[in-house]
mmCIF file of C-alpha atoms in Angstrom:
data_model
loop_
_atom_site.group_PDB
_atom_site.id
_atom_site.type_symbol
_atom_site.label_atom_id
_atom_site.label_comp_id
_atom_site.label_asym_id
_atom_site.label_seq_id
_atom_site.Cartn_x
_atom_site.Cartn_y
_atom_site.Cartn_z
ATOM 1 C CA GLN A 43 111.640 76.735 142.321
ATOM 2 C CA THR A 44 112.329 76.883 146.050
ATOM 3 C CA ILE A 45 113.105 73.601 147.774
ATOM 4 C CA PRO A 46 112.394 73.276 151.530
ATOM 5 C CA ALA A 47 115.729 71.604 152.370
ATOM 6 C CA VAL A 48 118.822 71.356 150.196
ATOM 7 C CA ILE A 49 121.875 69.091 150.370
ATOM 8 C CA LEU A 50 124.662 70.485 148.193
ATOM 9 C CA ASP A 51 127.688 68.738 146.799
ATOM 10 C CA LEU A 52 129.962 71.600 145.774
ATOM 11 C CA ALA A 53 132.604 69.371 144.233
ATOM 12 C CA PRO A 54 133.738 70.301 140.725
ATOM 13 C CA PRO A 55 131.554 68.724 138.028
ATOM 14 C CA PRO A 56 132.993 65.826 135.979
ATOM 15 C CA THR A 57 133.674 68.223 133.106
ATOM 16 C CA GLY A 58 134.734 71.812 133.581
ATOM 17 C CA LYS A 59 134.901 73.519 136.927
ATOM 18 C CA LEU A 60 132.620 74.917 139.573
ATOM 19 C CA SER A 61 131.743 78.549 138.833
ATOM 20 C CA LEU A 62 130.007 81.287 140.778
ATOM 21 C CA PHE A 63 127.038 80.784 138.468
ATOM 22 C CA ASN A 64 126.813 77.098 139.461
ATOM 23 C CA LEU A 65 126.995 78.061 143.133
ATOM 24 C CA TYR A 66 124.340 80.740 142.765
ATOM 25 C CA VAL A 67 121.900 78.401 141.044
ATOM 26 C CA ALA A 68 122.403 75.678 143.647
ATOM 27 C CA LEU A 69 122.160 78.008 146.644
ATOM 28 C CA SER A 70 119.231 80.016 145.290
ATOM 29 C CA ARG A 71 117.028 76.912 145.316
ATOM 30 C CA SER A 72 116.971 76.819 149.108
ATOM 31 C CA SER A 73 114.556 78.745 151.287
ATOM 32 C CA GLY A 74 117.422 80.075 153.429
ATOM 33 C CA ARG A 75 120.793 79.211 154.848
ATOM 34 C CA GLU A 76 119.222 77.345 157.764
ATOM 35 C CA THR A 77 117.951 74.737 155.296
ATOM 36 C CA ILE A 78 121.246 74.175 153.417
ATOM 37 C CA ARG A 79 123.528 71.250 154.236
ATOM 38 C CA LEU A 80 126.869 70.708 152.526
ATOM 39 C CA LEU A 81 127.730 67.147 151.600
ATOM 40 C CA ARG A 82 131.505 67.700 151.896
ATOM 41 C CA ASP A 83 134.151 70.371 152.174
ATOM 42 C CA PHE A 84 134.803 72.369 149.019
ATOM 43 C CA ASP A 85 137.501 74.537 147.524
ATOM 44 C CA GLU A 86 136.949 78.079 148.804
ATOM 45 C CA LYS A 87 138.620 79.429 145.665
ATOM 46 C CA ALA A 88 135.343 78.692 143.882
ATOM 47 C CA LEU A 89 133.755 81.509 145.891
ATOM 48 C CA THR A 90 136.433 84.063 145.015
ATOM 49 C CA SER A 91 137.136 83.179 141.408
ATOM 50 C CA PRO A 92 136.149 85.759 138.784
ATOM 51 C CA HIS A 93 133.005 85.297 136.743
ATOM 52 C CA LEU A 94 133.336 83.682 133.352
ATOM 53 C CA PRO A 95 133.909 86.420 130.736
ATOM 54 C CA LYS A 96 130.974 85.242 128.592
ATOM 55 C CA LEU A 97 128.596 85.487 131.563
ATOM 56 C CA THR A 98 129.887 88.951 132.453
ATOM 57 C CA ALA A 99 129.497 90.093 128.837
ATOM 58 C CA GLU A 100 125.934 88.753 128.718
ATOM 59 C CA ASP A 101 125.079 90.475 131.991
ATOM 60 C CA ASP A 102 126.441 93.747 130.593
ATOM 61 C CA ARG A 103 124.412 93.296 127.387
ATOM 62 C CA LEU A 104 121.227 92.683 129.356
ATOM 63 C CA SER A 105 121.887 95.754 131.504
ATOM 64 C CA ARG A 106 122.281 97.910 128.384
ATOM 65 C CA MET A 107 119.044 96.504 126.964
ATOM 66 C CA ASN A 108 117.260 97.228 130.242
ATOM 67 C CA GLU A 109 118.486 100.835 130.233
ATOM 68 C CA ALA A 110 117.483 101.312 126.591
ATOM 69 C CA THR A 111 114.015 99.865 127.219
ATOM 70 C CA PHE A 112 113.506 102.059 130.279
ATOM 71 C CA SER A 113 114.591 105.127 128.296
ATOM 72 C CA TRP A 114 112.247 104.219 125.432
ATOM 73 C CA TRP A 115 109.277 103.820 127.772
ATOM 74 C CA GLN A 116 110.176 107.083 129.515
ATOM 75 C CA THR A 117 110.221 108.844 126.126
ATOM 76 C CA LEU A 118 106.749 107.472 125.354
ATOM 77 C CA LYS A 119 105.482 108.541 128.765
ATOM 78 C CA ASP A 120 106.949 112.043 128.382
ATOM 79 C CA ALA A 121 105.301 112.318 124.960
ATOM 80 C CA GLY A 122 101.963 111.418 126.511
ATOM 81 C CA ILE A 123 101.634 108.151 124.634
ATOM 82 C CA ASN A 124 99.687 105.643 126.709
ATOM 83 C CA SER A 125 100.482 101.985 126.219
ATOM 84 C CA HIS A 126 96.891 100.930 126.983
#
């Protein structure tokens, strides 16, 4: 859901730490950078830290599934099988 104006507090959460995923979710809610206001300064390391390994592994898994699905549909199309 897009929000017209967003005020972000990019401080680390009470448990854990701020990740690129957290930042993406928060920033993607805005309609553009002109509508984002930061509540306070934040640690720039949060923007350059590596992704969590579990998130990277899941992204890789989803990419493989996407490629396999595309290949499967292409095989059906090449065989002349219509999905309708």
